[in-house]
mmCIF file of C-alpha atoms and ligand atoms in Angstrom:
data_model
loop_
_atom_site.group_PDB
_atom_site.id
_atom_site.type_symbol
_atom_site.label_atom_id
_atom_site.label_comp_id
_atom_site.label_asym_id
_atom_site.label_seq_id
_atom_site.Cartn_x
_atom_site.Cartn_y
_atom_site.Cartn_z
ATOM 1 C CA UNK A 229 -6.912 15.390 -6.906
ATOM 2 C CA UNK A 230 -6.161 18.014 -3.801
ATOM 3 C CA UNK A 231 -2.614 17.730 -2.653
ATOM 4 C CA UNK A 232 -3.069 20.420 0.024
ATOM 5 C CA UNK A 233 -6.397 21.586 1.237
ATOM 6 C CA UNK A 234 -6.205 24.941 3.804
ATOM 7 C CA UNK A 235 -9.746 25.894 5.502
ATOM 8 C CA UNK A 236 -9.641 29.211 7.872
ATOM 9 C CA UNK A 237 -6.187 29.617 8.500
ATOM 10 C CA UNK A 238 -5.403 31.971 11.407
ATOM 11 C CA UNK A 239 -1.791 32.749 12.830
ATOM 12 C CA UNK A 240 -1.628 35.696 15.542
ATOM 13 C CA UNK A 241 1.291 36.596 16.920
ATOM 14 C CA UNK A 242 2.600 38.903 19.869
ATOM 15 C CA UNK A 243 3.018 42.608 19.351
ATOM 16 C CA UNK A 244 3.375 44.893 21.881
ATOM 17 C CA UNK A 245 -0.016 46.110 21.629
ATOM 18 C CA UNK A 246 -1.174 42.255 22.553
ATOM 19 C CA UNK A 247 -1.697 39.631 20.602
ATOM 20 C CA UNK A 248 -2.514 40.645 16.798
ATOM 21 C CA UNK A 249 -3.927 38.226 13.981
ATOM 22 C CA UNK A 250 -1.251 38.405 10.567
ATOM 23 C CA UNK A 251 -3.542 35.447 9.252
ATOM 24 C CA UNK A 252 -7.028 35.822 9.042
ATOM 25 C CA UNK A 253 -9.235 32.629 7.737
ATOM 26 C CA UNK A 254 -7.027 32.019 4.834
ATOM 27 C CA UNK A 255 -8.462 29.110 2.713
ATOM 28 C CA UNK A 256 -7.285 27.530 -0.907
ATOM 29 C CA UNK A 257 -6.670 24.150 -2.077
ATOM 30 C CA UNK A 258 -3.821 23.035 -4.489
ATOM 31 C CA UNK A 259 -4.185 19.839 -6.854
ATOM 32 C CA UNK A 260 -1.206 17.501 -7.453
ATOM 33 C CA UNK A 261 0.942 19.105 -10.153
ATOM 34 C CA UNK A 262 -1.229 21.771 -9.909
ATOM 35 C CA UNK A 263 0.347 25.731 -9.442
ATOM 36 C CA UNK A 264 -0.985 28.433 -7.453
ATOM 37 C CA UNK A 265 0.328 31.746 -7.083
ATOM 38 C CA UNK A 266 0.630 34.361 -3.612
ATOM 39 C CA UNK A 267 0.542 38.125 -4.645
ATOM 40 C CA UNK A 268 0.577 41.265 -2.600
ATOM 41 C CA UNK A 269 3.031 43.628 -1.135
ATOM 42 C CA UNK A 270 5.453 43.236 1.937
ATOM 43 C CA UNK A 271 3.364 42.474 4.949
ATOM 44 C CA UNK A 272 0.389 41.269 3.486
ATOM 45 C CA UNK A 273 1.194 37.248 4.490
ATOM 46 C CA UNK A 274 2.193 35.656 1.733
ATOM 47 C CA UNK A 275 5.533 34.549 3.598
ATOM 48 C CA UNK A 276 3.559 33.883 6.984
ATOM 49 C CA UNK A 277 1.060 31.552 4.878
ATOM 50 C CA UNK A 278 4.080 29.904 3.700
ATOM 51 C CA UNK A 279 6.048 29.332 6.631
ATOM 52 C CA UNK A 280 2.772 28.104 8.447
ATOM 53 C CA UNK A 281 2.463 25.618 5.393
ATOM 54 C CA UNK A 282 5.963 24.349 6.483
ATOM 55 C CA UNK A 283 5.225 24.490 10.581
ATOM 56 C CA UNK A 284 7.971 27.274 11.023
ATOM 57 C CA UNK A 285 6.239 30.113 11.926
ATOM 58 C CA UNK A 286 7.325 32.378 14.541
ATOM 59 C CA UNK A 287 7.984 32.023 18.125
ATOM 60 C CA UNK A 288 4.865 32.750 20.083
ATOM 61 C CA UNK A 289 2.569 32.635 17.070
ATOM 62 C CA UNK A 290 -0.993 30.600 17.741
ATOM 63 C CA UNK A 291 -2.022 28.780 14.781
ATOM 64 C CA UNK A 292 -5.574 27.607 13.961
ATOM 65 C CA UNK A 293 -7.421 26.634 11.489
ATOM 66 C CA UNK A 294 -6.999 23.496 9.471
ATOM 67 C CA UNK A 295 -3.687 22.494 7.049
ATOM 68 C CA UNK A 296 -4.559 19.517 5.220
ATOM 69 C CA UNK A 297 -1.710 17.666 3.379
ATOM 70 C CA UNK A 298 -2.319 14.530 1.412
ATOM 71 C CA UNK A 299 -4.877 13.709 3.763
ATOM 72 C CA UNK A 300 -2.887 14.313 7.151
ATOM 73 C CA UNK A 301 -3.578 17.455 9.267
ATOM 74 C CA UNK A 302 -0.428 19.303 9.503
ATOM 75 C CA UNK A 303 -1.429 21.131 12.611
ATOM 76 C CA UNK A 304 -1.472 18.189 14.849
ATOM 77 C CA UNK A 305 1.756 17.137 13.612
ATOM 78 C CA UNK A 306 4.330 17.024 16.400
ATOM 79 C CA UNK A 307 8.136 18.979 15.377
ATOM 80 C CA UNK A 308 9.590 15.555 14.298
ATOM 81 C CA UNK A 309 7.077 14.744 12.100
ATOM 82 C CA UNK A 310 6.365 18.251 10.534
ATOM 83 C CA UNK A 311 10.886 18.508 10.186
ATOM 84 C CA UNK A 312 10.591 14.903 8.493
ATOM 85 C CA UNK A 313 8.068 16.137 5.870
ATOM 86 C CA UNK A 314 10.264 19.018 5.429
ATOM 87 C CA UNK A 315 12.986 18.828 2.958
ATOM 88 C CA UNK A 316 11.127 15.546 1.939
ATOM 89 C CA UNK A 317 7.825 15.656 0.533
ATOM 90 C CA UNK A 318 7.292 19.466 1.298
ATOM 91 C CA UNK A 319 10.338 21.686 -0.411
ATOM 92 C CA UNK A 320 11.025 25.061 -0.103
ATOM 93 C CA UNK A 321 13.260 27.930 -1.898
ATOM 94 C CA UNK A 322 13.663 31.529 -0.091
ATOM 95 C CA UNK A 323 14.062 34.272 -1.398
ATOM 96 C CA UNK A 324 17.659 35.073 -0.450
ATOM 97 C CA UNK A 325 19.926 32.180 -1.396
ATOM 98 C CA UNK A 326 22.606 32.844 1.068
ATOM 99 C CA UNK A 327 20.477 32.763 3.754
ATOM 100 C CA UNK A 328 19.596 29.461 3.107
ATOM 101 C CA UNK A 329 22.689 27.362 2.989
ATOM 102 C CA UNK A 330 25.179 27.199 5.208
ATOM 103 C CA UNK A 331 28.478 29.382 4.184
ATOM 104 C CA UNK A 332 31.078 27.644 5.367
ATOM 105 C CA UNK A 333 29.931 23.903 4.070
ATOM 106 C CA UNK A 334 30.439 22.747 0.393
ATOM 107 C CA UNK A 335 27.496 22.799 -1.789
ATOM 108 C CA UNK A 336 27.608 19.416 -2.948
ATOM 109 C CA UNK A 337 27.471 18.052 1.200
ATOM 110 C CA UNK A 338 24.711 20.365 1.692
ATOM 111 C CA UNK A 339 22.822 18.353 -0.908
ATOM 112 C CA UNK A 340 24.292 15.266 0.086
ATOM 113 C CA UNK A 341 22.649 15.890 3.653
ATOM 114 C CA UNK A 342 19.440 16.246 2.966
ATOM 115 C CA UNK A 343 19.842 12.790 1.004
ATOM 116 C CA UNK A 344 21.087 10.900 4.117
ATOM 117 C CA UNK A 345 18.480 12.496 6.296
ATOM 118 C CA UNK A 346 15.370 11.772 4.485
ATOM 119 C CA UNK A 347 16.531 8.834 2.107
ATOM 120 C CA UNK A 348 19.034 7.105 4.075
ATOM 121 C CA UNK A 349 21.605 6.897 1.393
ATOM 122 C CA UNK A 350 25.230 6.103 1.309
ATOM 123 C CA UNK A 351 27.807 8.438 1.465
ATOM 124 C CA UNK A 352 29.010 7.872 -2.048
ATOM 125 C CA UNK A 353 25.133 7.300 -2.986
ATOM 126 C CA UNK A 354 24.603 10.798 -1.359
ATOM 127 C CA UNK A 355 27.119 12.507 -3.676
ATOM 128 C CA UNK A 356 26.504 10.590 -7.196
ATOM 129 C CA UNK A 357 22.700 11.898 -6.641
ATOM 130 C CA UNK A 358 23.973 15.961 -5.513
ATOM 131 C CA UNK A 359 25.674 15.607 -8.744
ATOM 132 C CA UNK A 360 22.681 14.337 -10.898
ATOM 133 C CA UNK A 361 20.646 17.195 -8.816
ATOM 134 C CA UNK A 362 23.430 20.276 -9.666
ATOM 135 C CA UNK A 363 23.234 18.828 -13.448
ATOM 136 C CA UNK A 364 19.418 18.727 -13.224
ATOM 137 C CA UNK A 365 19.078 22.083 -12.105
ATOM 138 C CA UNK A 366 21.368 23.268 -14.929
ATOM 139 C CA UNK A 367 24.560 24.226 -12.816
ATOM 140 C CA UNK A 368 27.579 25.187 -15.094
ATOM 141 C CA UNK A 369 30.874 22.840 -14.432
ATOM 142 C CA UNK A 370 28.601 20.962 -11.779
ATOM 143 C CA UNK A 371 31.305 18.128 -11.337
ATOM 144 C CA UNK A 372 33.873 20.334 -9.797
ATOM 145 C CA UNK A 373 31.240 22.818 -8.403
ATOM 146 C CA UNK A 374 30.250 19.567 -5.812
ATOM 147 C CA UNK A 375 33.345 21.172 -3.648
ATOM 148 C CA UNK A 376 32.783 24.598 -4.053
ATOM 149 C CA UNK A 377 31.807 26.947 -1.076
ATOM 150 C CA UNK A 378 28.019 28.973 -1.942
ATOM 151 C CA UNK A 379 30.551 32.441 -2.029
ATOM 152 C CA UNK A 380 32.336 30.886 -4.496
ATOM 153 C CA UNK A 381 28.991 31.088 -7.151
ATOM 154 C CA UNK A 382 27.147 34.018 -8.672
ATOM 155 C CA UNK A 383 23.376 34.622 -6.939
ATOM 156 C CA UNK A 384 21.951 32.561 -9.777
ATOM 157 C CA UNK A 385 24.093 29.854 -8.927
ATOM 158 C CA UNK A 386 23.647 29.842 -5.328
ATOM 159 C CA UNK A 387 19.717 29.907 -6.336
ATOM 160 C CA UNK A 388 20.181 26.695 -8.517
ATOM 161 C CA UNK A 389 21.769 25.260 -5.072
ATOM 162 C CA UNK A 390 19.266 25.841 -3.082
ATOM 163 C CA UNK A 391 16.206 24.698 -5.525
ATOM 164 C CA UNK A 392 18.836 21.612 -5.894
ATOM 165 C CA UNK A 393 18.400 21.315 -2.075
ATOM 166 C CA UNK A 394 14.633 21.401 -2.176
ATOM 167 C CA UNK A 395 14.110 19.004 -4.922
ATOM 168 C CA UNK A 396 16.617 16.321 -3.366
ATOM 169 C CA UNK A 397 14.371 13.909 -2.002
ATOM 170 C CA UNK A 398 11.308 14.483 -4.913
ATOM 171 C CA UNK A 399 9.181 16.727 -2.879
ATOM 172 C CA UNK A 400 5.047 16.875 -3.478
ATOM 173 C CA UNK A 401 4.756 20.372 -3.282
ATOM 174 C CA UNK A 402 7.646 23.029 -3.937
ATOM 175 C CA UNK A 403 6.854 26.240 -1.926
ATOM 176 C CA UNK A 404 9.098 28.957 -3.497
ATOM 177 C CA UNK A 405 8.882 32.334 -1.583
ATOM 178 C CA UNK A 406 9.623 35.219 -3.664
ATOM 179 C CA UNK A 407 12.572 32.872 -5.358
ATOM 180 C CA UNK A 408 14.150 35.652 -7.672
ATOM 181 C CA UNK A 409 13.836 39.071 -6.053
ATOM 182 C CA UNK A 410 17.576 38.830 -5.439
ATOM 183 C CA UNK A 411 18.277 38.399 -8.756
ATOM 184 C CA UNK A 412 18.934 40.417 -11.786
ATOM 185 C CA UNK A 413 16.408 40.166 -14.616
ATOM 186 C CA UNK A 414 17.677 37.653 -17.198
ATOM 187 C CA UNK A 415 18.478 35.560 -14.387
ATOM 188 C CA UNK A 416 15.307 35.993 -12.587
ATOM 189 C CA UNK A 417 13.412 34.475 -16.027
ATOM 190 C CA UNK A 418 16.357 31.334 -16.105
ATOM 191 C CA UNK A 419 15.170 30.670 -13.004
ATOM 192 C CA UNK A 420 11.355 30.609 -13.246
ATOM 193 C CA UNK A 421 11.810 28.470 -16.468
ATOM 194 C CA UNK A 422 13.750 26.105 -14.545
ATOM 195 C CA UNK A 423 10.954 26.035 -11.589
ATOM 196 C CA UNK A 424 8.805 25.346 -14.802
ATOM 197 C CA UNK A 425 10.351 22.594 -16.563
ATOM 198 C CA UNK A 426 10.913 20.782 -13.316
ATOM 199 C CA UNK A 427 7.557 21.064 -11.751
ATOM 200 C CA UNK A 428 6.985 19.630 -15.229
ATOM 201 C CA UNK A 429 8.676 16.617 -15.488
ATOM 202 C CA UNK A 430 8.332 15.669 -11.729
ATOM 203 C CA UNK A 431 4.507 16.092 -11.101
ATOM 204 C CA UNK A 432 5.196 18.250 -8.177
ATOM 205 C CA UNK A 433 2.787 21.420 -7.182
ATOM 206 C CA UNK A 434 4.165 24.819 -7.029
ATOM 207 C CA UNK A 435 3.126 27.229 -4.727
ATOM 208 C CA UNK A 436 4.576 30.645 -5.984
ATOM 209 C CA UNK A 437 5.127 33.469 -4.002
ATOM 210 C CA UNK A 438 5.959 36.586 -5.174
ATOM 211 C CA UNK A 439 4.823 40.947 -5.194
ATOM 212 C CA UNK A 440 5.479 40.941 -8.787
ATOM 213 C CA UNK A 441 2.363 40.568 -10.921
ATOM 214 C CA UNK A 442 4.583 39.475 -13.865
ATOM 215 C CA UNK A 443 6.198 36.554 -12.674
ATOM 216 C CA UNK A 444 2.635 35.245 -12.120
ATOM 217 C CA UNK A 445 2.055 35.706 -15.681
ATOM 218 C CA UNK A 446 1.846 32.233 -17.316
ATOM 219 C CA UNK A 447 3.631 30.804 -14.377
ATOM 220 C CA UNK A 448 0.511 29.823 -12.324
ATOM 221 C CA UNK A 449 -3.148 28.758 -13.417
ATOM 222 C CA UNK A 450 -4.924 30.087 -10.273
ATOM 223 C CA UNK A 451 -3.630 33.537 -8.622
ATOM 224 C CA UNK A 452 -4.805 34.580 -4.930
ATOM 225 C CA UNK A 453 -3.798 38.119 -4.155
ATOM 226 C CA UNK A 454 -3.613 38.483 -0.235
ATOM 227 C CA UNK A 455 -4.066 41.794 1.262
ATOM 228 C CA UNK A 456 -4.360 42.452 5.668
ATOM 229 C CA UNK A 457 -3.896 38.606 6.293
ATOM 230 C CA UNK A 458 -6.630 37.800 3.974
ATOM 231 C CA UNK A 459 -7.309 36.832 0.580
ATOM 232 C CA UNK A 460 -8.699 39.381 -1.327
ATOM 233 C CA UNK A 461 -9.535 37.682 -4.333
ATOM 234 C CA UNK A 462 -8.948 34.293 -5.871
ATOM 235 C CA UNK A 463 -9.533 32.571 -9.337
ATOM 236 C CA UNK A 464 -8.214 31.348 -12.416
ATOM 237 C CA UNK A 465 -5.225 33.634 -13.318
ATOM 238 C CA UNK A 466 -6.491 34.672 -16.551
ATOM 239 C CA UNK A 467 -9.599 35.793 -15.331
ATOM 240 C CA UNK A 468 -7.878 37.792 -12.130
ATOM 241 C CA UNK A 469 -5.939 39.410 -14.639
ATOM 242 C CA UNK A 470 -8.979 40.401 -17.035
ATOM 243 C CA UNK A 471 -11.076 41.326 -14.409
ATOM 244 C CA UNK A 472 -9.439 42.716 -11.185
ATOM 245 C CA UNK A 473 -12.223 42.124 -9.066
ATOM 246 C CA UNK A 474 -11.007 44.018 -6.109
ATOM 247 C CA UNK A 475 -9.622 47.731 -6.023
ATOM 248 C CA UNK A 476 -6.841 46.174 -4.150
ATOM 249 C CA UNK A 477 -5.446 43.786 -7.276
ATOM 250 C CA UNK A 478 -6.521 47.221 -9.598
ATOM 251 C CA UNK A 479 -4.206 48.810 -7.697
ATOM 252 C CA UNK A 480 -0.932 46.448 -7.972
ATOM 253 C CA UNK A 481 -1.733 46.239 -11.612
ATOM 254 C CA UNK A 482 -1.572 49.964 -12.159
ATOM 255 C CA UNK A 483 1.680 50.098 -10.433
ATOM 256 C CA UNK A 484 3.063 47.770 -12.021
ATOM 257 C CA UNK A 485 6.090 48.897 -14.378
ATOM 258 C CA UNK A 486 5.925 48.708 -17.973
ATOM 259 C CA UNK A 487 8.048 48.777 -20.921
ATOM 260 C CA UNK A 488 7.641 51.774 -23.432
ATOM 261 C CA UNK A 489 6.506 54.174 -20.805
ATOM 262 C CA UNK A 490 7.610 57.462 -21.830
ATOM 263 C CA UNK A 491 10.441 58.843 -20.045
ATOM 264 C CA UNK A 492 9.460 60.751 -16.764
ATOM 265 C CA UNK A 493 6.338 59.416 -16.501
ATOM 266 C CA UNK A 494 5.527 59.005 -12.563
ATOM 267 C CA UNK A 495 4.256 54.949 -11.782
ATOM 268 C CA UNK A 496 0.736 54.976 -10.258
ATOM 269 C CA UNK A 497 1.421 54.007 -6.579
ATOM 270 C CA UNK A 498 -1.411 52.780 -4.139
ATOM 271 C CA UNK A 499 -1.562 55.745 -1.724
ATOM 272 C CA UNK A 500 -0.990 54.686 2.498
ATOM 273 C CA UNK A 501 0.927 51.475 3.029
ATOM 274 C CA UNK A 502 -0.272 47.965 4.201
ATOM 275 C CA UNK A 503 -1.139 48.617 8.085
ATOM 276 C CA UNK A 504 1.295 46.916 10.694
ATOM 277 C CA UNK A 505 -0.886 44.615 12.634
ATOM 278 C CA UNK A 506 -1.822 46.873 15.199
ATOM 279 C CA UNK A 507 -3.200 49.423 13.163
ATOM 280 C CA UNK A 508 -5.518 46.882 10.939
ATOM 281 C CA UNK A 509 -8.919 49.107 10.414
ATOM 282 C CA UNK A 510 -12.334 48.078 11.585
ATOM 283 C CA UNK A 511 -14.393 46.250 8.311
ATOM 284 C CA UNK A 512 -12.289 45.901 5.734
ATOM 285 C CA UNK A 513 -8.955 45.887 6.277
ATOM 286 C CA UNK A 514 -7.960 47.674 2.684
ATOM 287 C CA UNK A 515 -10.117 51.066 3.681
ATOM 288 C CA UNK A 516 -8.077 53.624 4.759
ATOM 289 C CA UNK A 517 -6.394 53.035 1.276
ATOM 290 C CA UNK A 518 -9.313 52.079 -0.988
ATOM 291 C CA UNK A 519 -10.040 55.302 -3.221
ATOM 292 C CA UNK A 520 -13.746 54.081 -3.537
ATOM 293 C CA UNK A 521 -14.356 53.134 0.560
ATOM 294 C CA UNK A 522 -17.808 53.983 1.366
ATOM 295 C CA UNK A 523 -18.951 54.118 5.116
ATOM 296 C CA UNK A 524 -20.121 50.752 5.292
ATOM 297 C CA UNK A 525 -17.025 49.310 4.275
ATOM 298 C CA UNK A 526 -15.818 50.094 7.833
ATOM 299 C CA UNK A 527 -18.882 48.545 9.389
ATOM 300 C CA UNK A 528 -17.914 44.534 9.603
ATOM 301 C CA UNK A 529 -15.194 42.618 7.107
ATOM 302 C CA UNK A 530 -16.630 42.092 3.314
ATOM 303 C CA UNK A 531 -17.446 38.131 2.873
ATOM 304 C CA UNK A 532 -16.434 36.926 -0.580
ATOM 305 C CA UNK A 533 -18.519 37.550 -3.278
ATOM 306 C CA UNK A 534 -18.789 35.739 -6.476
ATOM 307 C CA UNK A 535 -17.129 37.500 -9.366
ATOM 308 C CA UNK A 536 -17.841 33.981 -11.482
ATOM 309 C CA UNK A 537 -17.588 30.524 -11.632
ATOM 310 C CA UNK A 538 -14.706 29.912 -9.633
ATOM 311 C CA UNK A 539 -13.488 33.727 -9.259
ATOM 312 C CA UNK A 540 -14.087 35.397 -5.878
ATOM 313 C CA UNK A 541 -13.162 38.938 -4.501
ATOM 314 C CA UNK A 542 -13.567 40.522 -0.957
ATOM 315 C CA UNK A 543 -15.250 43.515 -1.677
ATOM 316 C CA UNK A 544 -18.669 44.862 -1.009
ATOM 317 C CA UNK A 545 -18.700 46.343 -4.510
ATOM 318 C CA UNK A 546 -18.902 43.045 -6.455
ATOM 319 C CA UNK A 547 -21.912 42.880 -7.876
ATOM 320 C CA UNK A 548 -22.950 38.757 -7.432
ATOM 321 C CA UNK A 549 -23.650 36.714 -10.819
ATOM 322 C CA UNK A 550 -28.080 36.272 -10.386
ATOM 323 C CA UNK A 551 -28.814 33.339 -8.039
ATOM 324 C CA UNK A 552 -25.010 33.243 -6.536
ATOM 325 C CA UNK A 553 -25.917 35.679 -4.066
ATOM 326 C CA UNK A 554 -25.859 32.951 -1.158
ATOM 327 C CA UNK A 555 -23.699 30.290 -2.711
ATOM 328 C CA UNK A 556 -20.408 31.317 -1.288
ATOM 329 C CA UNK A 557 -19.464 30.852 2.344
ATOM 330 C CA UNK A 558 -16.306 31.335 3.844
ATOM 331 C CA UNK A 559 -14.500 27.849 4.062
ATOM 332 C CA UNK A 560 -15.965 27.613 -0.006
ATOM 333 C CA UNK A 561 -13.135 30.596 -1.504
ATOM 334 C CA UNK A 562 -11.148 27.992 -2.472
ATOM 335 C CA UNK A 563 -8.976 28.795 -5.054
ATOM 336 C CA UNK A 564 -8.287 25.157 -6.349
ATOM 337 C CA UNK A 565 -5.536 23.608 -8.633
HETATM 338 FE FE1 LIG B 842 -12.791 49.350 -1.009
HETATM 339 FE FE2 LIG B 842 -15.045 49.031 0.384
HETATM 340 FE FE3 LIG B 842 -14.340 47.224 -1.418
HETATM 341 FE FE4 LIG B 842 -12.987 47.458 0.849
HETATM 342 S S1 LIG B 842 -15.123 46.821 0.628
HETATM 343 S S2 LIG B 842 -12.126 47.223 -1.151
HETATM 344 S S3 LIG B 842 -13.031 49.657 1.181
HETATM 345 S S4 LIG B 842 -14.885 49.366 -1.799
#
């Protein structure tokens, strides 16, 4: 059953070349319980999708497009409502931890505060449940870390805090935005298994975010890779990994690091770097970097194609399944569940 259902999402902001589109008609749909994974570099719009998801993008940014939620339009929601869903039924986890709580209040009373907000709880009330929520998220010595201060606790910590935070009032959907890229490696895995087994036992979806093809791995069943405000290609994760549709996903899996690479050997980089807004090319937007653009490419924006059942990629050198040729509009790239 669709939790969240997105149809042509556009955000364009101000630059001082005029006003530029960083979204451009980005649709998928998420099931309840279901996970769906974000990937592509810095700039691509992973974190503007995200923030547009939560009604916090940018000053001056124009928003269109359609953000369905459990049945209510998001985008007609006024700032009280959209700030009551937040922290509620829509959580979220950032990438830096500090960032997101407050330095100079105790952990435990940032918890607590979110409780009394959304839940209306009791002071004491407030507290018993921040201690449950520290203990549920796996927090060493969470009893006397209620009164510590987030310096006080190790990045992994403070990342336990803040997923604490988002999970306080049993949210529907847990939007986590590149939630271990400030973290060393054995942490960063502690802390997708915990995302795991709690998007496990609670029923809640997971939107993932992240530039890292590996954390993707095994963490969500359907993978969109975003690329110039767009998605690029969409399906089940297995098959996006298999296949690699689009030269654009190619690319981020051959630069991807490996283990057992022999010593000096030079990582395969995709050559340019993701346009600023201004500079987006005419057709499709991943041209000037593509190493098999042809001169039509730059003629008008590829549609989706069909890779397969369920598997799409922007690219006009997808070759269609027979008979799918005409099957796939625009508002149907849905990359469900
Ligand atoms: Fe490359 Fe052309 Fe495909 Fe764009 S449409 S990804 S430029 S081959």
């Amino acid at each position: 059953m669709t939790l969240l259902d997105v149809r042509d999402l556009t955000v364009t902001l101000p630059t001082a070349q005029g006003r530029r589109a960083a979204l451009r008609g980005v649709s998928f749909t998420l099931d309840r319980a279901g996970t769906l994974g974000l990937v592509g570099e810095s700039g691509c719009g992973k974190s503007l999708t995200a923030l547009a998801l939560m009604g916090l993008v940018p000053e001056g940014a124009h928003v269109s497009g359609s953000i369905r939620f459990d049945g209510r339009e998001l985008t007609a929601l006024g700032d009280d409502a959209m700030s009551a869903l937040r922290g509620d039924r829509l959580g979220m986890v950032f990438q830096e931890p500090m960032t997101a709580l407050n330095p100079v209040h105790r952990i435990g009373n940032q918890i607590a505060e979110s409780l009394r907000l959304h839940k209306q709880m009791s002071a004491a009330a407030a507290r018993a449940e921040a201690l449950r929520l520290l203990q549920r998220v796996h927090l060493p010595r969470a009893r006397e870390r209620l009164d510590a201060y987030p310096h006080e606790l190790s990045g992994g910590q403070r990342q336990r805090v803040v997923i604490a935070i988002a999970l306080a009032c049993g949210p529907d959907l847990l939007i986590a935005d590149e939630p271990t890229t400030a973290l060393d490696a054995t942490i960063q895995r502690e802390v997708l298994d915990l995302l795991d087994e709690l998007r496990r036992d609670s029923g809640m979806a997971l939107l993932l975010i992240s530039h890292n093809l590996d954390v993707m791995a095994a963490r969500v069943e359907r993978l969109a890779v975003m690329y110039g405000g767009q998605i690029v290609e969409s399906g089940p994760t297995r098959e996006v990994f298999e296949q690699r549709a689009h030269p654009y996903t190619r690319g981020l899996f051959a630069a991807r690091p490996m283990l057992g690479l022999a010593r000096g050997t030079r990582l395969h980089t995709i050559r340019g770097r993701v346009p600023a807004l201004h500079e987006m090319p005419a057709g499709c937007a991943f041209a000037d970097r593509c190493e098999s653009a042809m001169e039509e490419c730059r003629l008008a924006d590829p549609n989706l194609r069909h890779v397969a059942t369920d598997h799409s990629a922007r690219c006009l050198l997808v070759a269609e399944p027979k008979g799918r040729q005409d099957a796939l509009s625009e508002d149907s790239d849905t990359p469900s569940r």
